[in-house]
Amino acid sequence: MAIGDWQWDETLFAGAAAYYRRGRLPYAPGLAQALGRALDLDGRGRLLDVGCGPGTLALDLAQLFAEVVGVDPDPGMLVEAERAAADTGLGERATWIRARAEDLPGDLGVFDVVTFGQSFHWMDQERVAATVLGLLRPGGAFVHVADLKTEDQKTADQKTADPKTETRDAEGLPHPPVPYAAVDDLVRHHLGPVRRAGQGTLPHGTPGGEAEVLARAGFGGPERLVVAGGQTLERSDDDVVAWVFSLSSSAPHLFGESRDAFEADLRALLTRASPSGRFSERQPGTEVRVWRKEPALPGP
Ligand SMILES: C[S@@+](CC[C@H](N)C(=O)[O-])C[C@H]1O[C@@H](n2cnc3c(N)ncnc32)[C@H](O)[C@@H]1O
Protein backbone atom coordinates (compact mmCIF):
# COMPACT_ATOMS: atom_id res chain seq x y z
CA MET A 1 0.00 0.00 0.00
CA ALA A 2 1.22 3.49 -0.84
CA ILE A 3 0.20 6.94 0.44
CA GLY A 4 1.74 9.54 -1.88
CA ASP A 5 5.43 8.63 -1.97
CA TRP A 6 5.15 6.54 1.18
CA GLN A 7 5.23 2.74 0.91
CA TRP A 8 4.14 0.35 3.66
CA ASP A 9 7.02 -1.79 4.97
CA GLU A 10 7.54 -4.33 7.71
CA THR A 11 9.36 -1.95 10.05
CA LEU A 12 6.22 0.17 10.60
CA PHE A 13 5.81 -0.98 14.23
CA ALA A 14 9.26 -2.60 14.68
CA GLY A 15 10.15 -2.77 18.36
CA ALA A 16 6.83 -1.18 19.46
CA ALA A 17 5.09 -4.37 20.60
CA ALA A 18 6.86 -4.67 23.95
CA TYR A 19 5.64 -1.17 24.88
CA TYR A 20 2.16 -1.31 23.40
CA ARG A 21 -0.01 -2.80 26.12
CA ARG A 22 1.57 -0.72 28.87
CA GLY A 23 1.78 2.48 26.90
CA ARG A 24 -1.54 2.74 25.08
CA LEU A 25 -4.67 3.75 26.91
CA PRO A 26 -7.35 1.07 26.98
CA TYR A 27 -10.58 1.30 25.02
CA ALA A 28 -13.45 2.69 27.11
CA PRO A 29 -14.84 0.35 29.76
CA GLY A 30 -18.14 -1.11 28.55
CA LEU A 31 -17.01 -1.47 24.92
CA ALA A 32 -17.62 -5.23 24.82
CA GLN A 33 -21.06 -4.93 26.41
CA ALA A 34 -22.08 -2.13 24.04
CA LEU A 35 -20.91 -4.04 20.97
CA GLY A 36 -22.46 -7.28 22.23
CA ARG A 37 -25.83 -5.52 22.53
CA ALA A 38 -25.55 -3.69 19.21
CA LEU A 39 -24.65 -6.83 17.26
CA ASP A 40 -26.73 -9.23 19.34
CA LEU A 41 -23.73 -11.45 20.06
CA ASP A 42 -24.31 -14.52 22.17
CA GLY A 43 -20.87 -16.14 22.52
CA ARG A 44 -21.31 -18.51 19.58
CA GLY A 45 -19.85 -16.70 16.58
CA ARG A 46 -16.39 -16.21 15.09
CA LEU A 47 -14.38 -12.97 15.26
CA LEU A 48 -11.56 -11.95 12.94
CA ASP A 49 -9.49 -9.02 14.29
CA VAL A 50 -7.35 -7.50 11.55
CA GLY A 51 -4.24 -5.55 12.57
CA CYS A 52 -4.71 -7.10 16.01
CA GLY A 53 -1.47 -5.74 17.49
CA PRO A 54 -0.88 -7.32 20.91
CA GLY A 55 -4.48 -8.58 20.95
CA THR A 56 -5.94 -5.51 22.68
CA LEU A 57 -9.33 -5.50 20.99
CA ALA A 58 -9.58 -9.24 20.25
CA LEU A 59 -9.08 -10.07 23.91
CA ASP A 60 -11.50 -7.36 25.09
CA LEU A 61 -14.18 -8.87 22.82
CA ALA A 62 -13.33 -12.58 23.19
CA GLN A 63 -16.14 -13.16 25.71
CA LEU A 64 -18.65 -12.44 22.93
CA PHE A 65 -17.42 -15.20 20.59
CA ALA A 66 -16.68 -18.91 20.51
CA GLU A 67 -13.54 -18.37 18.45
CA VAL A 68 -11.18 -15.47 17.83
CA VAL A 69 -8.62 -15.14 15.03
CA GLY A 70 -6.10 -12.28 15.17
CA VAL A 71 -4.01 -11.24 12.17
CA ASP A 72 -1.02 -8.89 12.16
CA PRO A 73 2.17 -8.62 10.08
CA ASP A 74 4.36 -7.65 13.05
CA PRO A 75 5.89 -10.74 14.70
CA GLY A 76 6.50 -8.94 18.02
CA MET A 77 2.82 -7.98 18.25
CA LEU A 78 1.80 -11.61 17.79
CA VAL A 79 4.17 -12.79 20.54
CA GLU A 80 2.49 -10.30 22.89
CA ALA A 81 -0.99 -11.35 21.74
CA GLU A 82 -0.24 -15.03 22.34
CA ARG A 83 1.16 -14.29 25.77
CA ALA A 84 -1.86 -12.18 26.75
CA ALA A 85 -4.28 -14.82 25.42
CA ALA A 86 -2.51 -17.49 27.50
CA ASP A 87 -2.68 -15.22 30.58
CA THR A 88 -6.43 -14.76 30.14
CA GLY A 89 -7.01 -18.51 29.72
CA LEU A 90 -8.29 -18.16 26.17
CA GLY A 91 -6.33 -21.24 25.09
CA GLU A 92 -7.46 -22.87 21.87
CA ARG A 93 -10.29 -20.41 21.30
CA ALA A 94 -7.70 -17.93 19.96
CA THR A 95 -5.45 -18.22 16.88
CA TRP A 96 -2.84 -15.65 15.86
CA ILE A 97 -1.69 -15.44 12.26
CA ARG A 98 1.18 -13.42 10.83
CA ALA A 99 -0.08 -11.75 7.65
CA ARG A 100 -0.93 -8.42 6.14
CA ALA A 101 -4.63 -7.77 5.67
CA GLU A 102 -3.93 -7.56 1.94
CA ASP A 103 -2.63 -11.16 1.96
CA LEU A 104 -5.06 -12.97 4.26
CA PRO A 105 -4.85 -16.75 3.90
CA GLY A 106 -7.71 -18.21 1.87
CA ASP A 107 -8.66 -20.89 4.41
CA LEU A 108 -9.81 -18.75 7.35
CA GLY A 109 -13.48 -19.70 6.95
CA VAL A 110 -16.50 -17.48 7.48
CA PHE A 111 -16.81 -14.86 10.25
CA ASP A 112 -19.71 -13.16 11.99
CA VAL A 113 -17.71 -10.04 12.79
CA VAL A 114 -14.45 -8.57 11.46
CA THR A 115 -12.89 -5.83 13.59
CA PHE A 116 -10.26 -3.18 12.86
CA GLY A 117 -8.89 -1.45 15.97
CA GLN A 118 -7.08 1.68 14.74
CA SER A 119 -5.56 -0.37 11.93
CA PHE A 120 -7.64 0.06 8.73
CA HIS A 121 -5.85 3.34 7.85
CA TRP A 122 -2.61 1.35 7.35
CA MET A 123 -4.16 -0.87 4.70
CA ASP A 124 -5.01 -0.89 1.03
CA GLN A 125 -8.60 -0.12 2.00
CA GLU A 126 -10.31 -1.00 -1.31
CA ARG A 127 -8.64 -4.38 -1.45
CA VAL A 128 -9.18 -5.24 2.21
CA ALA A 129 -12.86 -4.15 2.11
CA ALA A 130 -13.48 -6.52 -0.81
CA THR A 131 -11.70 -9.39 0.98
CA VAL A 132 -13.65 -8.83 4.19
CA LEU A 133 -16.95 -8.76 2.31
CA GLY A 134 -16.08 -12.25 1.09
CA LEU A 135 -15.18 -13.48 4.60
CA LEU A 136 -18.35 -12.29 6.36
CA ARG A 137 -21.58 -14.25 6.57
CA PRO A 138 -24.62 -12.42 5.15
CA GLY A 139 -25.68 -9.90 7.83
CA GLY A 140 -22.18 -10.02 9.35
CA ALA A 141 -20.46 -6.84 10.54
CA PHE A 142 -17.35 -4.88 9.59
CA VAL A 143 -16.50 -2.99 12.79
CA HIS A 144 -14.13 -0.05 13.02
CA VAL A 145 -12.97 0.87 16.54
CA ALA A 146 -10.98 3.97 17.49
CA ASP A 147 -10.44 6.46 20.28
CA LEU A 148 -13.05 9.20 20.09
CA LYS A 149 -11.38 12.33 18.76
CA THR A 150 -11.31 15.39 20.99
CA GLU A 151 -12.44 18.69 19.50
CA ASP A 152 -8.89 19.89 18.86
CA GLN A 153 -7.97 16.61 17.11
CA LYS A 154 -10.79 16.96 14.56
CA THR A 155 -10.49 18.48 11.11
CA ALA A 156 -13.02 21.17 10.12
CA ASP A 157 -14.95 18.57 8.09
CA GLN A 158 -15.09 16.20 11.03
CA LYS A 159 -16.41 19.00 13.27
CA THR A 160 -19.26 19.70 10.86
CA ALA A 161 -20.06 16.03 10.26
CA ASP A 162 -19.89 15.13 13.90
CA PRO A 163 -20.64 17.84 16.43
CA LYS A 164 -20.60 15.31 19.30
CA THR A 165 -17.32 15.48 21.12
CA GLU A 166 -15.64 15.17 24.47
CA THR A 167 -12.94 17.11 26.26
CA ARG A 168 -10.20 15.37 28.12
CA ASP A 169 -9.49 18.29 30.38
CA ALA A 170 -7.30 17.11 33.26
CA GLU A 171 -8.07 20.21 35.35
CA GLY A 172 -8.61 19.45 39.04
CA LEU A 173 -7.01 16.00 38.82
CA PRO A 174 -4.36 15.09 41.40
CA HIS A 175 -1.28 15.07 39.14
CA PRO A 176 -0.03 17.21 36.26
CA PRO A 177 -1.24 16.37 32.74
CA VAL A 178 1.02 14.43 30.35
CA PRO A 179 3.00 17.14 28.48
CA TYR A 180 1.98 15.82 25.04
CA ALA A 181 3.01 18.93 23.07
CA ALA A 182 6.50 18.98 24.62
CA VAL A 183 6.90 15.24 23.96
CA ASP A 184 5.93 15.88 20.34
CA ASP A 185 8.52 18.64 20.07
CA LEU A 186 11.20 16.35 21.52
CA VAL A 187 10.37 13.59 19.01
CA ARG A 188 10.65 16.15 16.19
CA HIS A 189 13.96 17.37 17.58
CA HIS A 190 15.36 13.81 17.38
CA LEU A 191 13.61 12.52 14.24
CA GLY A 192 13.05 15.64 12.16
CA PRO A 193 9.99 17.80 11.55
CA VAL A 194 8.08 15.41 9.27
CA ARG A 195 6.17 12.45 10.70
CA ARG A 196 8.13 9.22 10.26
CA ALA A 197 6.55 5.82 9.50
CA GLY A 198 8.59 2.70 8.75
CA GLN A 199 11.32 3.62 6.28
CA GLY A 200 9.51 6.70 4.95
CA THR A 201 7.70 9.86 5.98
CA LEU A 202 4.01 10.72 6.09
CA PRO A 203 3.73 14.52 5.90
CA HIS A 204 -0.08 14.43 5.72
CA GLY A 205 -0.76 11.37 7.93
CA THR A 206 -2.84 8.40 6.88
CA PRO A 207 -6.07 8.63 4.86
CA GLY A 208 -9.55 8.61 6.39
CA GLY A 209 -12.54 8.27 4.09
CA GLU A 210 -13.33 4.67 4.82
CA ALA A 211 -17.08 5.37 4.55
CA GLU A 212 -16.81 5.90 0.78
CA VAL A 213 -14.58 2.83 0.39
CA LEU A 214 -16.96 0.58 2.30
CA ALA A 215 -20.05 1.90 0.51
CA ARG A 216 -18.33 1.24 -2.84
CA ALA A 217 -17.46 -2.29 -1.67
CA GLY A 218 -21.17 -2.93 -1.04
CA PHE A 219 -21.46 -2.55 2.74
CA GLY A 220 -24.52 -0.93 4.36
CA GLY A 221 -24.20 1.61 7.17
CA PRO A 222 -22.53 2.83 9.18
CA GLU A 223 -24.24 2.66 12.54
CA ARG A 224 -22.25 4.69 15.06
CA LEU A 225 -21.83 3.90 18.74
CA VAL A 226 -19.92 5.97 21.25
CA VAL A 227 -18.82 4.38 24.50
CA ALA A 228 -18.22 7.22 26.93
CA GLY A 229 -14.84 7.82 28.51
CA GLY A 230 -13.91 10.51 31.01
CA GLN A 231 -12.78 8.32 33.90
CA THR A 232 -9.68 9.51 35.77
CA LEU A 233 -6.49 7.62 34.93
CA GLU A 234 -3.14 7.77 36.68
CA ARG A 235 -0.06 7.22 34.54
CA SER A 236 3.57 6.82 35.54
CA ASP A 237 6.56 8.20 33.65
CA ASP A 238 7.28 4.59 32.55
CA ASP A 239 3.76 4.39 31.08
CA VAL A 240 4.33 7.59 29.11
CA VAL A 241 7.73 6.41 27.84
CA ALA A 242 6.02 3.16 26.75
CA TRP A 243 3.30 5.18 24.99
CA VAL A 244 5.90 7.10 22.99
CA PHE A 245 7.71 3.91 21.87
CA SER A 246 4.38 2.23 21.02
CA LEU A 247 3.66 4.75 18.24
CA SER A 248 4.66 4.09 14.63
CA SER A 249 5.90 7.72 14.47
CA SER A 250 8.34 7.22 17.36
CA ALA A 251 8.87 3.44 17.34
CA PRO A 252 12.24 2.36 18.78
CA HIS A 253 13.80 1.46 15.42
CA LEU A 254 13.53 5.07 14.21
CA PHE A 255 16.06 6.34 16.77
CA GLY A 256 18.84 3.90 15.78
CA GLU A 257 21.86 4.42 18.01
CA SER A 258 20.32 7.53 19.58
CA ARG A 259 17.54 5.56 21.20
CA ASP A 260 19.03 5.72 24.73
CA ALA A 261 19.86 9.42 24.36
CA PHE A 262 16.26 10.09 23.28
CA GLU A 263 14.88 8.12 26.23
CA ALA A 264 17.13 10.06 28.65
CA ASP A 265 15.85 13.38 27.21
CA LEU A 266 12.28 12.13 27.40
CA ARG A 267 12.63 11.07 31.03
CA ALA A 268 14.22 14.41 31.95
CA LEU A 269 11.31 16.24 30.28
CA LEU A 270 8.78 14.10 32.17
CA THR A 271 10.55 14.69 35.49
CA ARG A 272 10.45 18.46 34.91
CA ALA A 273 6.71 18.21 34.16
CA SER A 274 6.00 16.03 37.21
CA PRO A 275 8.78 15.56 39.78
CA SER A 276 6.75 12.72 41.38
CA GLY A 277 6.71 10.86 38.04
CA ARG A 278 2.89 10.64 38.21
CA PHE A 279 0.48 12.09 35.64
CA SER A 280 -3.30 12.36 35.51
CA GLU A 281 -5.43 12.10 32.42
CA ARG A 282 -8.89 11.10 31.35
CA GLN A 283 -9.91 7.89 29.66
CA PRO A 284 -10.76 8.53 26.00
CA GLY A 285 -14.20 7.53 24.79
CA THR A 286 -14.34 4.85 22.10
CA GLU A 287 -16.03 5.36 18.76
CA VAL A 288 -17.38 2.29 16.99
CA ARG A 289 -18.69 2.29 13.41
CA VAL A 290 -20.52 -0.79 12.19
CA TRP A 291 -21.06 -1.63 8.52
CA ARG A 292 -23.13 -4.62 7.47
CA LYS A 293 -22.82 -7.12 4.71
CA GLU A 294 -26.40 -7.01 3.52
CA PRO A 295 -28.25 -10.29 3.95
CA ALA A 296 -29.05 -12.01 0.64
CA LEU A 297 -32.57 -11.19 -0.57
CA PRO A 298 -34.98 -14.11 -0.27
CA GLY A 299 -35.35 -16.03 -3.53
CA PRO A 300 -38.57 -15.98 -5.60
C1 LIG B 1 -2.31 1.09 16.13
S1 LIG B 1 -2.02 -0.65 16.11
C2 LIG B 1 -3.61 -1.27 16.66
C3 LIG B 1 -3.54 -2.56 17.43
C4 LIG B 1 -4.87 -3.07 17.97
N1 LIG B 1 -5.77 -3.38 16.88
C5 LIG B 1 -5.52 -2.08 18.90
O1 LIG B 1 -6.70 -1.77 18.68
O2 LIG B 1 -4.90 -1.66 19.85
C6 LIG B 1 -2.06 -1.00 14.37
C7 LIG B 1 -1.72 -2.42 14.05
O3 LIG B 1 -2.01 -2.62 12.67
C8 LIG B 1 -1.03 -3.47 12.13
N2 LIG B 1 -0.95 -3.27 10.68
C9 LIG B 1 -0.33 -2.28 10.00
N3 LIG B 1 -0.45 -2.46 8.69
C10 LIG B 1 -1.17 -3.60 8.51
C11 LIG B 1 -1.62 -4.32 7.37
N4 LIG B 1 -1.37 -3.89 6.14
N5 LIG B 1 -2.33 -5.45 7.58
C12 LIG B 1 -2.61 -5.88 8.83
N6 LIG B 1 -2.21 -5.24 9.94
C13 LIG B 1 -1.50 -4.11 9.79
C14 LIG B 1 0.25 -3.06 12.85
O4 LIG B 1 1.26 -4.06 12.80
C15 LIG B 1 -0.26 -2.79 14.26
O5 LIG B 1 -0.15 -3.91 15.07
JSON list of C-alpha atoms and ligand atoms in Angstrom, two decimals, residues 1 6 8-10 12-13 20 24-25 27 49-58 71-75 77 99-104 115-124 128 145 246 248, ligand 1:
[
{"chain": "A", "resi": 1, "resn": "MET", "atom": "CA", "xyz": [0.00, 0.00, 0.00]},
{"chain": "A", "resi": 6, "resn": "TRP", "atom": "CA", "xyz": [5.15, 6.54, 1.18]},
{"chain": "A", "resi": 8, "resn": "TRP", "atom": "CA", "xyz": [4.14, 0.35, 3.66]},
{"chain": "A", "resi": 9, "resn": "ASP", "atom": "CA", "xyz": [7.02, -1.79, 4.97]},
{"chain": "A", "resi": 10, "resn": "GLU", "atom": "CA", "xyz": [7.54, -4.33, 7.71]},
{"chain": "A", "resi": 12, "resn": "LEU", "atom": "CA", "xyz": [6.22, 0.17, 10.60]},
{"chain": "A", "resi": 13, "resn": "PHE", "atom": "CA", "xyz": [5.81, -0.98, 14.23]},
{"chain": "A", "resi": 20, "resn": "TYR", "atom": "CA", "xyz": [2.16, -1.31, 23.40]},
{"chain": "A", "resi": 24, "resn": "ARG", "atom": "CA", "xyz": [-1.54, 2.74, 25.08]},
{"chain": "A", "resi": 25, "resn": "LEU", "atom": "CA", "xyz": [-4.67, 3.75, 26.91]},
{"chain": "A", "resi": 27, "resn": "TYR", "atom": "CA", "xyz": [-10.58, 1.30, 25.02]},
{"chain": "A", "resi": 49, "resn": "ASP", "atom": "CA", "xyz": [-9.49, -9.02, 14.29]},
{"chain": "A", "resi": 50, "resn": "VAL", "atom": "CA", "xyz": [-7.35, -7.50, 11.55]},
{"chain": "A", "resi": 51, "resn": "GLY", "atom": "CA", "xyz": [-4.24, -5.55, 12.57]},
{"chain": "A", "resi": 52, "resn": "CYS", "atom": "CA", "xyz": [-4.71, -7.10, 16.01]},
{"chain": "A", "resi": 53, "resn": "GLY", "atom": "CA", "xyz": [-1.47, -5.74, 17.49]},
{"chain": "A", "resi": 54, "resn": "PRO", "atom": "CA", "xyz": [-0.88, -7.32, 20.91]},
{"chain": "A", "resi": 55, "resn": "GLY", "atom": "CA", "xyz": [-4.48, -8.58, 20.95]},
{"chain": "A", "resi": 56, "resn": "THR", "atom": "CA", "xyz": [-5.94, -5.51, 22.68]},
{"chain": "A", "resi": 57, "resn": "LEU", "atom": "CA", "xyz": [-9.33, -5.50, 20.99]},
{"chain": "A", "resi": 58, "resn": "ALA", "atom": "CA", "xyz": [-9.58, -9.24, 20.25]},
{"chain": "A", "resi": 71, "resn": "VAL", "atom": "CA", "xyz": [-4.01, -11.24, 12.17]},
{"chain": "A", "resi": 72, "resn": "ASP", "atom": "CA", "xyz": [-1.02, -8.89, 12.16]},
{"chain": "A", "resi": 73, "resn": "PRO", "atom": "CA", "xyz": [2.17, -8.62, 10.08]},
{"chain": "A", "resi": 74, "resn": "ASP", "atom": "CA", "xyz": [4.36, -7.65, 13.05]},
{"chain": "A", "resi": 75, "resn": "PRO", "atom": "CA", "xyz": [5.89, -10.74, 14.70]},
{"chain": "A", "resi": 77, "resn": "MET", "atom": "CA", "xyz": [2.82, -7.98, 18.25]},
{"chain": "A", "resi": 99, "resn": "ALA", "atom": "CA", "xyz": [-0.08, -11.75, 7.65]},
{"chain": "A", "resi": 100, "resn": "ARG", "atom": "CA", "xyz": [-0.93, -8.42, 6.14]},
{"chain": "A", "resi": 101, "resn": "ALA", "atom": "CA", "xyz": [-4.63, -7.77, 5.67]},
{"chain": "A", "resi": 102, "resn": "GLU", "atom": "CA", "xyz": [-3.93, -7.56, 1.94]},
{"chain": "A", "resi": 103, "resn": "ASP", "atom": "CA", "xyz": [-2.63, -11.16, 1.96]},
{"chain": "A", "resi": 104, "resn": "LEU", "atom": "CA", "xyz": [-5.06, -12.97, 4.26]},
{"chain": "A", "resi": 115, "resn": "THR", "atom": "CA", "xyz": [-12.89, -5.83, 13.59]},
{"chain": "A", "resi": 116, "resn": "PHE", "atom": "CA", "xyz": [-10.26, -3.18, 12.86]},
{"chain": "A", "resi": 117, "resn": "GLY", "atom": "CA", "xyz": [-8.89, -1.45, 15.97]},
{"chain": "A", "resi": 118, "resn": "GLN", "atom": "CA", "xyz": [-7.08, 1.68, 14.74]},
{"chain": "A", "resi": 119, "resn": "SER", "atom": "CA", "xyz": [-5.56, -0.37, 11.93]},
{"chain": "A", "resi": 120, "resn": "PHE", "atom": "CA", "xyz": [-7.64, 0.06, 8.73]},
{"chain": "A", "resi": 121, "resn": "HIS", "atom": "CA", "xyz": [-5.85, 3.34, 7.85]},
{"chain": "A", "resi": 122, "resn": "TRP", "atom": "CA", "xyz": [-2.61, 1.35, 7.35]},
{"chain": "A", "resi": 123, "resn": "MET", "atom": "CA", "xyz": [-4.16, -0.87, 4.70]},
{"chain": "A", "resi": 124, "resn": "ASP", "atom": "CA", "xyz": [-5.01, -0.89, 1.03]},
{"chain": "A", "resi": 128, "resn": "VAL", "atom": "CA", "xyz": [-9.18, -5.24, 2.21]},
{"chain": "A", "resi": 145, "resn": "VAL", "atom": "CA", "xyz": [-12.97, 0.87, 16.54]},
{"chain": "A", "resi": 246, "resn": "SER", "atom": "CA", "xyz": [4.38, 2.23, 21.02]},
{"chain": "A", "resi": 248, "resn": "SER", "atom": "CA", "xyz": [4.66, 4.09, 14.63]},
{"chain": "B", "resi": 1, "resn": "LIG", "atom": "C1", "xyz": [-2.31, 1.09, 16.13]},
{"chain": "B", "resi": 1, "resn": "LIG", "atom": "S1", "xyz": [-2.02, -0.65, 16.11]},
{"chain": "B", "resi": 1, "resn": "LIG", "atom": "C2", "xyz": [-3.61, -1.27, 16.66]},
{"chain": "B", "resi": 1, "resn": "LIG", "atom": "C3", "xyz": [-3.54, -2.56, 17.43]},
{"chain": "B", "resi": 1, "resn": "LIG", "atom": "C4", "xyz": [-4.87, -3.07, 17.97]},
{"chain": "B", "resi": 1, "resn": "LIG", "atom": "N1", "xyz": [-5.77, -3.38, 16.88]},
{"chain": "B", "resi": 1, "resn": "LIG", "atom": "C5", "xyz": [-5.52, -2.08, 18.90]},
{"chain": "B", "resi": 1, "resn": "LIG", "atom": "O1", "xyz": [-6.70, -1.77, 18.68]},
{"chain": "B", "resi": 1, "resn": "LIG", "atom": "O2", "xyz": [-4.90, -1.66, 19.85]},
{"chain": "B", "resi": 1, "resn": "LIG", "atom": "C6", "xyz": [-2.06, -1.00, 14.37]},
{"chain": "B", "resi": 1, "resn": "LIG", "atom": "C7", "xyz": [-1.72, -2.42, 14.05]},
{"chain": "B", "resi": 1, "resn": "LIG", "atom": "O3", "xyz": [-2.01, -2.62, 12.67]},
{"chain": "B", "resi": 1, "resn": "LIG", "atom": "C8", "xyz": [-1.03, -3.47, 12.13]},
{"chain": "B", "resi": 1, "resn": "LIG", "atom": "N2", "xyz": [-0.95, -3.27, 10.68]},
{"chain": "B", "resi": 1, "resn": "LIG", "atom": "C9", "xyz": [-0.33, -2.28, 10.00]},
{"chain": "B", "resi": 1, "resn": "LIG", "atom": "N3", "xyz": [-0.45, -2.46, 8.69]},
{"chain": "B", "resi": 1, "resn": "LIG", "atom": "C10", "xyz": [-1.17, -3.60, 8.51]},
{"chain": "B", "resi": 1, "resn": "LIG", "atom": "C11", "xyz": [-1.62, -4.32, 7.37]},
{"chain": "B", "resi": 1, "resn": "LIG", "atom": "N4", "xyz": [-1.37, -3.89, 6.14]},
{"chain": "B", "resi": 1, "resn": "LIG", "atom": "N5", "xyz": [-2.33, -5.45, 7.58]},
{"chain": "B", "resi": 1, "resn": "LIG", "atom": "C12", "xyz": [-2.61, -5.88, 8.83]},
{"chain": "B", "resi": 1, "resn": "LIG", "atom": "N6", "xyz": [-2.21, -5.24, 9.94]},
{"chain": "B", "resi": 1, "resn": "LIG", "atom": "C13", "xyz": [-1.50, -4.11, 9.79]},
{"chain": "B", "resi": 1, "resn": "LIG", "atom": "C14", "xyz": [0.25, -3.06, 12.85]},
{"chain": "B", "resi": 1, "resn": "LIG", "atom": "O4", "xyz": [1.26, -4.06, 12.80]},
{"chain": "B", "resi": 1, "resn": "LIG", "atom": "C15", "xyz": [-0.26, -2.79, 14.26]},
{"chain": "B", "resi": 1, "resn": "LIG", "atom": "O5", "xyz": [-0.15, -3.91, 15.07]}
]
